[in-house]
XYZ file of C-alpha atoms in Angstrom:
460
model
C 77.938 139.286 73.731
C 76.836 136.705 76.191
C 77.839 133.070 76.895
C 76.255 131.963 73.625
C 79.043 133.648 71.699
C 81.730 131.380 72.931
C 79.581 128.206 71.757
C 78.709 129.378 68.343
C 81.817 131.310 67.188
C 83.269 127.914 65.853
C 80.089 127.481 63.782
C 80.240 130.797 61.983
C 83.919 131.060 61.477
C 85.728 127.960 62.571
C 88.052 130.189 64.700
C 89.510 128.532 67.745
C 88.277 130.254 70.807
C 90.464 128.754 73.394
C 88.738 131.178 74.399
C 89.866 133.426 72.341
C 101.099 144.266 87.580
C 104.520 142.755 87.321
C 107.631 144.535 88.533
C 109.645 146.731 86.060
C 112.684 144.422 86.654
C 110.855 141.375 85.371
C 109.494 143.400 82.387
C 113.116 144.331 81.374
C 114.361 140.955 81.817
C 111.527 139.449 79.534
C 111.821 142.208 76.896
C 115.384 141.371 76.144
C 114.539 138.012 74.824
C 111.045 138.244 73.326
C 110.687 138.881 69.581
C 107.927 138.465 67.026
C 107.829 135.113 65.692
C 105.780 136.061 62.657
C 106.046 139.071 60.410
C 102.810 141.214 60.637
C 102.305 140.913 56.934
C 103.378 137.148 56.275
C 103.692 133.950 57.755
C 107.458 133.674 57.557
C 108.865 132.575 60.781
C 111.885 134.335 62.285
C 114.460 132.960 64.799
C 112.479 131.489 67.777
C 112.664 133.676 70.949
C 113.505 130.743 73.436
C 117.020 129.397 73.560
C 116.235 126.503 75.984
C 112.846 124.611 75.276
C 110.413 124.885 78.075
C 106.798 123.596 78.659
C 104.054 126.142 79.002
C 100.603 125.647 80.316
C 97.469 127.225 78.753
C 93.984 127.028 80.214
C 91.386 125.419 77.746
C 87.755 124.296 77.866
C 87.244 120.627 77.109
C 85.356 121.517 73.909
C 88.246 123.442 72.489
C 90.904 121.005 73.780
C 89.256 118.162 71.663
C 89.341 120.036 68.424
C 91.785 118.653 65.876
C 92.690 122.110 64.985
C 93.948 122.783 68.582
C 96.417 119.803 68.350
C 97.634 121.230 64.911
C 98.093 124.632 66.393
C 100.213 123.402 69.375
C 102.269 121.224 67.111
C 102.949 124.097 64.719
C 104.048 126.355 67.601
C 106.485 123.725 68.883
C 108.079 123.627 65.430
C 108.430 127.365 65.523
C 109.667 127.834 69.073
C 110.963 124.464 70.227
C 108.645 125.068 73.365
C 105.876 122.619 74.321
C 102.411 123.875 75.287
C 100.238 121.745 77.490
C 96.573 122.437 77.939
C 95.161 122.890 81.509
C 91.773 121.480 80.418
C 88.573 122.466 82.342
C 85.546 120.341 81.809
C 82.722 122.198 80.035
C 82.487 125.240 77.926
C 81.717 129.043 78.270
C 82.520 130.746 81.427
C 82.798 127.654 83.564
C 86.613 127.772 82.820
C 86.835 130.930 84.990
C 85.652 129.353 88.237
C 88.858 127.206 88.266
C 91.051 130.129 86.954
C 89.787 132.285 89.862
C 90.742 129.645 92.424
C 94.163 129.099 90.686
C 95.104 132.752 90.472
C 94.126 133.465 94.078
C 97.103 131.296 95.033
C 99.343 132.426 92.138
C 98.771 129.172 90.092
C 101.120 127.400 87.787
C 99.414 128.190 84.322
C 101.195 130.578 82.175
C 98.795 131.674 79.647
C 95.142 132.838 80.414
C 92.391 132.995 77.826
C 90.443 136.112 78.136
C 87.105 135.561 76.375
C 85.398 138.924 76.752
C 86.038 142.463 78.220
C 84.518 141.579 81.506
C 86.915 138.955 82.178
C 89.675 140.937 80.692
C 89.023 143.820 83.151
C 88.487 141.612 86.054
C 91.892 140.044 85.935
C 93.708 143.304 84.869
C 92.144 145.183 87.670
C 92.876 142.532 90.165
C 96.586 142.558 89.404
C 96.691 138.940 88.174
C 97.958 139.707 84.715
C 101.567 140.800 83.504
C 101.653 144.118 81.832
C 102.945 143.803 78.285
C 103.713 147.216 77.185
C 107.505 147.291 77.737
C 107.937 143.507 76.830
C 106.556 144.008 73.393
C 107.755 147.541 72.600
C 111.345 146.557 73.476
C 111.004 143.517 71.418
C 109.888 145.382 68.416
C 106.250 144.296 68.351
C 104.014 147.260 67.272
C 100.826 146.241 68.711
C 99.176 149.686 68.081
C 99.742 149.101 64.315
C 98.752 145.468 64.312
C 95.465 145.639 66.291
C 94.436 149.228 66.032
C 90.844 149.727 67.508
C 90.920 146.160 68.782
C 93.543 146.855 71.302
C 92.203 147.376 74.911
C 94.210 149.236 77.618
C 93.665 149.776 81.328
C 95.420 152.890 82.730
C 97.445 152.806 79.501
C 98.676 149.384 80.150
C 98.200 146.415 77.753
C 97.443 143.092 79.475
C 96.177 141.132 76.314
C 96.978 140.671 72.743
C 93.755 140.010 70.940
C 93.229 136.957 68.713
C 89.645 137.761 67.666
C 86.890 140.252 67.521
C 83.098 140.034 67.810
C 80.821 142.783 66.802
C 77.026 143.468 66.341
C 75.020 143.504 63.159
C 71.599 143.733 61.756
C 70.213 140.612 60.113
C 67.126 141.067 57.994
C 64.355 139.155 56.250
C 64.511 139.929 52.555
C 61.078 138.521 51.968
C 59.459 141.132 54.335
C 61.402 143.849 52.763
C 60.457 142.763 49.320
C 56.729 142.491 50.106
C 56.788 145.975 51.512
C 58.745 147.224 48.676
C 61.399 148.718 50.837
C 64.992 148.777 49.878
C 67.514 146.579 51.826
C 69.735 148.528 54.159
C 73.474 148.662 53.269
C 76.429 150.454 54.603
C 76.548 153.144 57.240
C 73.164 154.282 58.527
C 71.676 155.909 61.624
C 69.170 154.710 64.310
C 66.602 157.275 62.929
C 66.964 155.603 59.662
C 66.632 152.095 61.259
C 63.519 153.242 63.165
C 61.871 154.618 59.966
C 62.662 151.407 58.069
C 61.133 149.441 60.917
C 58.004 151.467 60.775
C 57.434 150.808 57.177
C 57.900 147.008 57.673
C 55.728 146.490 60.841
C 52.429 144.897 59.962
C 50.269 144.133 62.938
C 47.686 142.376 60.648
C 50.290 139.819 59.692
C 51.924 139.614 63.090
C 54.994 141.109 61.607
C 57.400 143.376 63.694
C 59.841 145.610 61.878
C 62.569 145.106 64.632
C 63.793 143.034 67.590
C 66.420 143.503 70.159
C 67.866 140.875 72.520
C 67.090 141.211 76.234
C 70.537 142.050 77.193
C 71.508 144.840 79.723
C 73.876 146.414 77.271
C 70.875 147.240 75.065
C 69.682 149.583 77.924
C 72.655 151.971 77.452
C 73.406 151.278 73.661
C 73.502 154.909 72.617
C 75.829 155.872 75.589
C 78.052 152.932 74.651
C 78.343 154.024 71.036
C 79.196 157.525 72.124
C 81.955 156.027 74.279
C 80.520 157.269 77.544
C 82.089 155.471 80.532
C 80.118 153.836 83.180
C 82.484 155.361 85.772
C 83.525 158.983 86.607
C 87.093 159.914 86.982
C 86.791 159.401 90.665
C 85.649 155.863 90.259
C 82.023 156.431 91.079
C 79.190 155.570 88.880
C 78.601 157.764 85.883
C 75.038 156.604 85.423
C 73.721 160.145 85.847
C 75.194 161.142 82.567
C 72.165 162.211 80.404
C 73.139 159.604 77.723
C 72.225 156.718 79.992
C 68.800 158.192 80.586
C 68.404 158.922 76.861
C 69.362 155.389 75.971
C 66.978 153.593 78.329
C 63.963 155.876 77.240
C 64.934 155.301 73.599
C 64.882 151.426 74.057
C 61.567 151.579 75.836
C 59.953 153.786 73.210
C 60.679 151.084 70.496
C 58.197 148.776 71.992
C 56.030 150.682 74.180
C 55.287 153.767 71.908
C 56.443 153.074 68.415
C 55.449 149.364 68.651
C 57.962 148.327 66.043
C 59.110 145.443 68.159
C 57.769 143.503 71.159
C 57.855 145.576 74.417
C 59.984 144.553 77.214
C 56.939 143.313 79.106
C 55.768 141.251 76.199
C 59.285 139.811 75.714
C 59.477 138.622 79.283
C 55.878 137.528 79.859
C 55.840 135.382 76.535
C 59.437 134.368 76.998
C 60.257 135.334 73.509
C 63.582 133.431 72.616
C 66.734 134.982 71.538
C 66.456 133.176 68.076
C 62.871 134.251 67.374
C 64.030 136.159 64.257
C 64.229 132.786 62.431
C 60.342 132.185 62.597
C 59.962 134.648 59.737
C 57.900 137.271 61.488
C 60.503 139.796 62.171
C 61.990 142.182 59.541
C 65.169 143.012 61.291
C 67.243 141.512 64.214
C 69.737 143.600 65.994
C 72.325 141.302 67.824
C 75.852 139.953 67.931
C 77.369 138.723 64.700
C 77.742 135.267 66.504
C 73.964 134.857 65.539
C 75.169 134.094 61.947
C 75.163 130.399 63.008
C 71.352 130.541 62.772
C 70.753 131.328 59.143
C 73.584 128.931 58.372
C 71.822 126.040 60.029
C 68.792 125.164 57.733
C 68.293 121.803 59.659
C 67.397 123.528 62.770
C 65.850 126.518 61.198
C 64.228 125.634 57.909
C 62.987 128.483 56.019
C 61.730 129.601 52.486
C 62.776 133.097 52.880
C 66.289 134.870 52.427
C 68.383 136.416 54.947
C 70.624 139.554 54.628
C 73.076 141.130 57.011
C 74.338 144.580 57.263
C 76.379 146.744 59.803
C 74.644 148.094 62.795
C 73.211 151.661 62.735
C 75.298 154.344 64.509
C 74.426 157.233 66.777
C 75.393 160.510 65.073
C 77.125 161.613 68.226
C 79.458 158.592 68.042
C 80.029 156.647 64.926
C 81.063 153.421 66.620
C 80.072 149.756 66.505
C 79.948 147.820 69.699
C 81.662 144.492 70.307
C 84.237 142.569 72.169
C 87.712 141.353 71.662
C 89.089 138.066 72.994
C 92.682 136.989 73.288
C 95.315 135.853 75.829
C 97.196 137.269 78.676
C 100.004 136.011 80.974
C 99.820 135.050 84.584
C 101.928 137.616 86.650
C 103.385 134.679 88.444
C 104.279 132.685 85.349
C 107.607 130.759 85.838
C 108.410 131.239 82.071
C 107.219 134.768 81.344
C 109.526 135.358 78.333
C 108.323 132.142 76.678
C 104.775 132.851 77.547
C 105.079 136.344 75.991
C 106.364 134.828 72.765
C 103.608 132.289 72.592
C 100.749 134.983 73.176
C 102.540 137.129 70.388
C 102.429 134.007 68.114
C 98.715 133.363 68.919
C 97.720 136.887 68.060
C 99.583 136.674 64.659
C 98.365 133.234 63.766
C 95.401 131.767 65.771
C 92.862 132.880 63.094
C 94.388 130.480 60.580
C 93.456 127.355 62.391
C 90.164 125.511 62.089
C 89.006 127.512 58.909
C 88.558 131.080 58.707
C 87.465 133.479 61.540
C 87.496 137.160 62.345
C 90.992 138.211 63.391
C 91.523 141.284 65.607
C 94.168 142.692 63.251
C 93.915 145.776 60.990
C 97.263 145.141 59.166
C 96.351 141.896 57.227
C 97.186 141.626 53.548
C 94.111 141.830 51.221
C 94.722 138.157 50.078
C 94.440 137.011 53.723
C 91.399 139.096 54.422
C 89.768 137.775 51.158
C 90.483 134.233 51.952
C 88.815 134.593 55.466
C 85.662 136.070 54.237
C 85.254 134.127 50.891
C 85.333 130.972 53.245
C 82.834 132.581 55.661
C 80.351 133.497 52.936
C 80.541 130.013 51.492
C 78.930 128.710 54.707
C 75.657 130.746 54.220
C 72.968 129.219 51.807
C 73.543 130.213 48.182
C 70.015 131.545 47.882
C 70.924 134.289 50.564
C 73.334 135.769 47.999
C 75.593 136.940 51.033
C 78.952 137.898 49.641
C 82.320 138.232 51.233
C 82.157 142.005 50.630
C 78.937 142.001 52.663
C 80.567 140.212 55.415
C 83.601 142.564 55.459
C 81.344 145.590 55.803
C 79.715 143.877 58.831
C 82.550 142.244 60.688
C 85.345 144.694 59.814
C 83.295 147.960 59.551
C 86.392 149.994 58.504
C 84.303 153.179 58.509
C 83.510 152.768 62.273
C 85.350 152.814 65.509
C 84.812 150.172 68.162
C 83.493 150.518 71.813
C 82.998 147.950 74.432
C 79.584 146.406 74.334
C 79.482 146.070 78.139
C 80.407 148.226 81.029
C 83.474 146.608 82.672
C 85.502 148.055 85.459
C 85.517 147.176 89.187
C 81.969 145.972 89.454
C 81.248 144.766 85.896
C 78.953 141.679 86.612
C 77.038 143.390 89.372
C 76.699 146.642 87.384
C 74.916 144.692 84.710
C 72.518 143.160 87.193
C 71.598 146.446 88.634
C 70.980 148.001 85.303
C 68.754 145.002 84.359
C 66.798 145.134 87.431
C 66.241 148.876 87.858
C 66.004 149.439 84.063
C 63.311 146.786 83.706
C 61.230 148.505 86.354
C 61.039 151.469 84.045
C 60.287 149.498 80.956
C 57.445 147.671 82.423
C 55.940 150.804 84.024
C 56.798 150.220 87.608
C 59.004 153.253 88.130
C 59.487 156.617 86.460
C 62.456 156.933 84.202
C 64.272 159.370 86.667
C 63.700 157.119 89.612
C 65.067 154.143 87.713
C 68.248 156.047 86.615
C 68.741 157.366 90.185
C 68.315 153.822 91.528
C 70.975 152.458 89.085
C 73.455 155.399 90.034
C 72.878 154.705 93.793
C 73.181 151.053 93.924
C 76.189 151.113 91.685
C 78.053 153.414 94.078
C 77.211 151.201 96.920
C 78.649 148.270 95.144
C 81.651 150.265 94.094
C 82.353 151.369 97.636
C 81.874 147.693 98.809
C 84.333 146.464 96.224
C 86.955 149.069 97.348
C 86.557 147.888 101.037
C 87.004 144.153 100.120
C 89.997 144.934 98.055
C 91.610 146.975 100.927
């Protein structure tokens, strides 16, 4: 998900998104005094970990800092732990916060807790050595993060640097009127991309200007099939893995949707006509594949008035990899924190409790009791117009997808941002007919390897 995710998550779930290699001696010292403040299955508070009250600092965007729920969250944590958490507020929202964090961390900084809004930011700080490894800290303290977070837990070289507070996945939003007019059954539950394509063919009607499908113009759609299969963008030796056949297959498949099958606008048409990300709401698209953050649009009838109903279902899967794609967000600890044991306690408390503030959200926990889960999704379903008939069970299938695994929606690693730009530039040259497919793939591989080598040189 891109920057729009951070700004609309509050609309669809009300969850606070504040955003969402230390030495072994320090880890042992911290682990001795860090314990879970909340039971995984209840909100009962145990004995606070900190003996002497301290003041922690936590980065926040100005938008989140001004939320009443943020104030309540910090007050509640102080009651639990005795510690005070002050916000290091950065003006603006979205990724602007990381410009300041980059500068601060380059000189160690004095802020203890770092929000990690997406996998690219998470990977950047973990691989740069700015974050404190948490494995030993929490294992010795009895925090079973494997059990609590399951598929939402991310590791780098088997090290955990973040406890997740929320998860965002992808979904298919669909126009029920177009389905009804074409007498096609609504999609539901697990389905494949072949089924998606066949459904889109039945719904496409050029005479009415109706497309059966639409994809956003994000770089990760260029390698969607490879992502769902869990194919890494890097080889074991750190070089680009873009010569893996799955990346070529993915790009060709995406191009065929618009250029050959014509079930959605071609890439050239999308760019030349500047088709907006929210075009699905004009009523001329049967299905929209995008992030679940897009749920803000059908909820907002003032901005998007409509006389047709919206449905939502889980994304199709590739038979070779039954996984959804998505992101997790959470918090990590500055390796140079002056209060690492208290920071570790706060990060653990946030992971257990942050979803409870500001309404319902999508917690990155797999161990929640049914009553907690039902409450979250009943509240979320109530935000949709009643006419859409979207139930909490529909949303559970989409947001939780218990039948599917989770793979990162983006290639991260040592050159995450540049990798994405290279894929967009060279992949687009194929999609608009400027380069043969093989040439585009070779160019991505070559340019990525150059960028990887450059990154290694700068690091050394």
